[in-house]
Amino acid sequence: MQNKTNFRDVFYISDGTAITAETLGHAVLGQFSLDLQQTTLPFVESTERAKQVKNLINQSNEKYDIQPLVFYSMVIPEIKQIIEQANALFYDVLKVLVEPLERDLAIKATPQLQRSHSINKDSASYHNRIAAIEYTLAHDDGISLNHLEQADIILLGVSRCGKTPTSLYLAMQCGLRAVNYPFIADDMSALKLPKAIEPYRFKTFGLTIDIERLVAIRNERLADSHYASPEQCQDELQKVEAMFRREAIPYLNTSSLSVEEISTRLLSMSGLKRKMC
C-alpha cells in the first residue's frame, strides 16, 4: 500500500487530446512534493467510454482508499456529467480560466470540441506541422544529414539523453524542423562535429544528462551491458561535454526536466518561435 501522506493517483482526461489538462496538471502538481501515478485519457467522446473512465477512477479510489485527482477539459456536457459522478477530486482546467474571461470580456464562451474544431486542416499551420513532423522523423537519430539547410534546430548528445522525444515535441507542438544526431562509443576517440553539420553549427544545441540518470535509462534498454555501464556513460558524457565547450555549442542538462521544459528552454536559448497558430 502506498504512503497516503504523499501518494496520489492522477488522471488527465479530455474529449480532445488531453494535452491542455496534462500540461496544466503537471505545472500545478510540480509545486507539491507528491508520489504520483499518472494516467492520460484523451478522446473520451462517447457515453460508453465515459462510463469506462468513471469506473477506472472508482477502481483507483477503492484500490488505494483515497480519492484520485482528476484534471479534465470537457466540452461535451453529457460526457462531463458521467465522469463527474466518479469518487474523485475534480479540477476543470478550462473553467478556471473561461469564467474570469467571460466576466472580464462580457462575452459568453462557445465551447468547441477540440478535435473537430481547433485544427483547420486547410490552414498553413496544420500543413507546416505535418511537414515538420515528416522532416524530423527523417532526421531522427542520425538517419540522415541531408537538407540541413531546412532545419530549424540540430540537437546533439550521447545516446538516450532525450534528443528524440524533444525533437518530436518541437515538431508536433511548435512546428519546427528538428534534426538530432547521437554521438556513440565509436566516436569518442576523435570526437568532433560531423562535416555535414559544421556549416550549420549556429543551429546546434547540445543535450546532456547526469551519469546516474543515463545509466538507469540505458539499463532499461540493455541491462548489464557495457553500453549501460557507469564507466562507459561517464566517458561519453565527459568527452561530449568537453566538445560542446570546445566548440562553443550551448547545451542543456535534461536530467530533471520534462520534454516540455527542455523544449521551452531550447526555444529561449535559440530565439526560435513556434510556427503554429
Coordinates of C-alpha atoms in Angstrom, one line a residue:
M1 CA 0.0 0.0 0.0
Q2 CA 1.3 3.5 -0.9
N3 CA 2.0 6.1 1.7
K4 CA -1.2 8.1 1.8
T5 CA 0.5 11.2 3.1
N6 CA 2.1 12.0 -0.3
F7 CA 0.7 9.4 -2.9
R8 CA -2.0 10.4 -5.4
D9 CA -3.3 8.6 -8.4
V10 CA -3.9 11.3 -11.1
F11 CA -6.0 11.2 -14.3
Y12 CA -5.8 13.7 -17.1
I13 CA -9.0 13.4 -19.2
S14 CA -10.4 15.2 -22.2
D15 CA -12.8 14.8 -25.1
G16 CA -9.8 16.2 -27.2
T17 CA -6.1 15.4 -27.0
A18 CA -5.8 15.9 -23.2
I19 CA -2.6 18.0 -23.8
T20 CA -4.1 21.0 -22.0
A21 CA -5.2 19.1 -19.0
E22 CA -1.9 17.2 -18.8
T23 CA 0.3 20.3 -19.2
L24 CA -1.6 22.4 -16.7
G25 CA -1.8 19.4 -14.3
H26 CA 1.9 18.8 -14.5
A27 CA 2.6 22.5 -13.9
V28 CA 0.4 22.7 -10.8
L29 CA 1.4 19.3 -9.3
G30 CA 5.0 20.2 -9.7
Q31 CA 4.6 22.7 -6.9
F32 CA 3.9 19.8 -4.4
S33 CA 6.1 17.0 -3.1
L34 CA 4.0 14.1 -4.2
D35 CA 4.4 10.5 -5.3
L36 CA 2.3 10.5 -8.4
Q37 CA 0.8 7.7 -10.5
Q38 CA -0.4 9.4 -13.7
T39 CA -2.8 8.3 -16.5
T40 CA -3.8 10.3 -19.5
L41 CA -7.1 9.5 -21.2
P42 CA -7.7 11.5 -24.4
F43 CA -10.7 11.5 -26.8
V44 CA -13.4 10.5 -24.3
E45 CA -16.2 11.3 -26.7
S46 CA -18.9 8.7 -26.1
T47 CA -21.0 7.8 -23.1
E48 CA -19.7 4.3 -23.2
R49 CA -16.1 5.5 -23.0
A50 CA -17.1 8.0 -20.3
K51 CA -18.6 5.2 -18.2
Q52 CA -15.4 3.1 -18.6
V53 CA -13.3 6.1 -17.4
K54 CA -15.6 6.7 -14.5
N55 CA -15.1 3.0 -13.5
L56 CA -11.3 3.4 -13.8
I57 CA -11.4 6.3 -11.4
N58 CA -13.6 4.5 -8.9
Q59 CA -11.4 1.4 -9.1
S60 CA -8.4 3.7 -8.1
N61 CA -10.4 5.0 -5.2
E62 CA -11.2 1.5 -4.0
K63 CA -7.7 0.2 -4.5
Y64 CA -5.8 3.0 -2.7
D65 CA -8.7 4.1 -0.4
I66 CA -8.0 7.7 -1.3
Q67 CA -9.7 10.0 -3.8
P68 CA -7.7 10.3 -7.0
L69 CA -7.0 13.7 -8.6
V70 CA -8.8 14.4 -12.0
F71 CA -7.7 17.2 -14.2
Y72 CA -10.1 17.5 -17.1
S73 CA -11.1 19.6 -20.1
M74 CA -14.5 18.6 -21.4
V75 CA -16.9 20.5 -23.6
I76 CA -19.5 17.7 -24.2
P77 CA -21.9 18.2 -21.3
E78 CA -23.3 14.6 -21.1
I79 CA -19.7 13.2 -21.1
K80 CA -18.6 15.6 -18.4
Q81 CA -21.7 14.7 -16.3
I82 CA -20.9 11.0 -16.3
I83 CA -17.3 11.4 -15.4
E84 CA -18.1 13.8 -12.6
Q85 CA -20.1 11.0 -10.9
A86 CA -16.9 9.2 -10.0
N87 CA -15.5 9.4 -6.5
A88 CA -12.6 11.8 -7.0
L89 CA -11.3 15.3 -6.6
F90 CA -12.0 17.2 -9.9
Y91 CA -10.2 20.2 -11.4
D92 CA -11.8 21.7 -14.5
V93 CA -8.7 23.3 -16.2
L94 CA -10.9 25.2 -18.7
K95 CA -13.4 26.6 -16.2
V96 CA -10.9 28.3 -14.0
L97 CA -9.8 30.4 -17.0
V98 CA -13.0 30.6 -19.0
E99 CA -15.3 32.0 -16.3
P100 CA -13.0 35.0 -15.4
L101 CA -12.6 35.7 -19.2
E102 CA -16.4 35.6 -19.7
R103 CA -16.7 38.1 -16.8
D104 CA -13.9 40.4 -18.0
L105 CA -14.8 40.4 -21.7
A106 CA -18.5 40.4 -21.2
I107 CA -18.8 37.7 -23.8
K108 CA -20.2 34.2 -23.3
A109 CA -17.9 31.4 -24.3
T110 CA -19.0 29.0 -27.0
P111 CA -17.1 25.7 -26.3
Q112 CA -16.0 23.7 -29.3
L113 CA -14.8 20.1 -29.4
Q114 CA -11.0 20.3 -29.7
R115 CA -10.5 17.5 -32.2
S116 CA -13.2 18.7 -34.6
H117 CA -12.7 22.5 -34.5
S118 CA -9.3 23.5 -33.0
I119 CA -7.2 22.5 -36.0
N120 CA -8.1 23.6 -39.5
K121 CA -6.6 21.0 -41.8
D122 CA -6.6 23.5 -44.7
S123 CA -4.5 26.0 -42.7
A124 CA -0.9 26.8 -43.3
S125 CA -0.1 26.0 -39.6
Y126 CA -1.5 22.5 -40.0
H127 CA 0.5 21.7 -43.2
N128 CA 3.6 23.2 -41.5
R129 CA 3.2 20.9 -38.6
I130 CA 2.9 17.8 -40.8
A131 CA 5.9 18.9 -42.8
A132 CA 7.9 19.4 -39.6
I133 CA 7.0 16.0 -38.3
E134 CA 7.9 14.3 -41.5
Y135 CA 11.2 16.1 -41.7
T136 CA 12.0 15.4 -38.0
L137 CA 11.3 11.7 -38.4
A138 CA 13.5 11.5 -41.5
H139 CA 16.3 13.1 -39.5
D140 CA 15.9 11.2 -36.2
D141 CA 18.9 9.6 -34.5
G142 CA 21.4 10.5 -37.3
I143 CA 19.3 8.6 -40.0
S144 CA 20.0 11.4 -42.5
L145 CA 22.2 14.6 -42.6
N146 CA 20.7 15.7 -45.9
H147 CA 18.9 19.1 -46.4
L148 CA 20.2 20.5 -43.1
E149 CA 19.6 24.0 -44.6
Q150 CA 15.9 23.3 -43.9
A151 CA 16.5 22.5 -40.2
D152 CA 15.4 25.0 -37.6
I153 CA 17.4 23.3 -34.9
I154 CA 20.0 20.5 -34.6
L155 CA 20.3 18.6 -31.3
L156 CA 23.5 16.8 -30.4
G157 CA 24.3 14.4 -27.5
V158 CA 25.0 10.9 -26.3
S159 CA 22.5 8.1 -26.9
R160 CA 19.4 8.2 -24.6
C161 CA 19.8 11.8 -23.3
G162 CA 16.4 12.9 -24.6
K163 CA 17.1 14.0 -28.2
T164 CA 14.3 12.1 -29.9
P165 CA 11.3 13.0 -27.7
T166 CA 12.5 16.6 -27.6
S167 CA 12.8 16.7 -31.4
L168 CA 9.3 15.2 -31.9
Y169 CA 7.8 17.6 -29.4
L170 CA 9.4 20.6 -31.2
A171 CA 7.9 19.3 -34.5
M172 CA 4.5 18.4 -33.2
Q173 CA 3.8 21.2 -30.8
C174 CA 6.0 24.0 -32.3
G175 CA 6.0 23.2 -36.0
L176 CA 9.8 23.2 -36.0
R177 CA 12.0 21.0 -38.2
A178 CA 14.4 19.3 -35.8
V179 CA 17.5 17.1 -36.5
N180 CA 19.0 15.0 -33.8
Y181 CA 22.4 13.3 -34.0
P182 CA 23.8 10.9 -31.5
F183 CA 27.5 10.6 -30.5
I184 CA 28.2 6.9 -30.0
A185 CA 31.1 5.0 -28.4
D186 CA 32.9 4.7 -31.7
D187 CA 33.0 8.5 -32.0
M188 CA 34.8 9.0 -28.7
S189 CA 38.4 8.5 -29.8
A190 CA 38.3 11.6 -32.1
L191 CA 35.1 13.5 -31.2
K192 CA 34.2 16.4 -33.5
L193 CA 31.3 17.8 -35.3
P194 CA 30.3 15.8 -38.4
K195 CA 31.3 17.6 -41.6
A196 CA 27.7 17.9 -42.8
I197 CA 26.8 19.7 -39.6
E198 CA 29.8 22.0 -39.4
P199 CA 28.3 24.7 -41.8
Y200 CA 25.1 24.8 -39.6
R201 CA 26.8 24.9 -36.2
F202 CA 24.8 28.1 -35.5
K203 CA 21.7 25.8 -35.4
T204 CA 23.3 23.3 -33.0
F205 CA 22.4 22.8 -29.3
G206 CA 23.7 20.1 -27.0
L207 CA 21.7 17.9 -24.6
T208 CA 23.5 16.2 -21.7
I209 CA 22.3 14.3 -18.6
D210 CA 23.6 13.2 -15.2
I211 CA 25.6 10.0 -15.2
E212 CA 23.2 8.2 -12.8
R213 CA 20.2 9.0 -14.9
L214 CA 21.8 7.9 -18.1
V215 CA 22.9 4.6 -16.5
A216 CA 19.3 3.9 -15.3
I217 CA 17.8 4.7 -18.8
R218 CA 20.3 2.6 -20.7
N219 CA 19.8 -0.3 -18.3
E220 CA 16.2 -0.2 -19.1
R221 CA 17.2 -0.7 -22.8
L222 CA 20.2 -3.1 -22.4
A223 CA 20.5 -4.3 -18.8
D224 CA 24.0 -5.0 -17.5
S225 CA 25.7 -4.1 -20.8
H226 CA 28.9 -2.2 -21.5
Y227 CA 26.7 0.4 -23.1
A228 CA 24.9 0.9 -19.8
S229 CA 27.9 0.7 -17.5
P230 CA 28.7 3.7 -15.3
E231 CA 32.3 3.8 -16.8
Q232 CA 31.0 4.0 -20.4
C233 CA 28.4 6.6 -19.6
Q234 CA 30.8 8.7 -17.7
D235 CA 33.4 8.5 -20.5
E236 CA 30.9 9.5 -23.2
L237 CA 29.4 12.4 -21.2
Q238 CA 32.7 13.8 -20.2
K239 CA 34.0 13.8 -23.8
V240 CA 30.8 15.1 -25.4
E241 CA 30.5 17.9 -22.8
A242 CA 34.2 18.8 -23.4
M243 CA 33.5 19.0 -27.1
F244 CA 30.4 21.3 -26.5
R245 CA 32.7 23.7 -24.5
R246 CA 35.5 23.5 -27.1
E247 CA 33.2 24.2 -30.0
A248 CA 31.2 26.8 -28.1
I249 CA 28.0 24.8 -28.5
P250 CA 25.3 25.8 -25.9
Y251 CA 24.0 22.8 -24.0
L252 CA 21.3 21.8 -21.5
N253 CA 21.2 19.2 -18.8
T254 CA 17.9 17.2 -19.2
S255 CA 18.1 15.1 -16.1
S256 CA 15.3 16.8 -14.1
L257 CA 13.4 18.4 -17.0
S258 CA 10.2 17.3 -18.8
V259 CA 10.2 17.3 -22.6
E260 CA 8.0 20.4 -22.4
E261 CA 10.6 22.2 -20.2
I262 CA 13.5 21.1 -22.4
S263 CA 11.7 22.4 -25.5
T264 CA 10.8 25.7 -23.9
R265 CA 14.4 26.3 -22.7
L266 CA 15.7 25.5 -26.2
L267 CA 13.3 28.0 -27.7
S268 CA 14.5 30.6 -25.3
M269 CA 18.2 29.8 -25.9
S270 CA 17.8 29.7 -29.7
G271 CA 15.4 32.6 -30.1
L272 CA 13.2 30.3 -32.2
K273 CA 9.4 30.9 -32.3
R274 CA 6.6 28.5 -32.6
K275 CA 5.4 28.3 -36.2
M276 CA 1.8 27.4 -35.3
C277 CA -1.2 29.5 -34.5

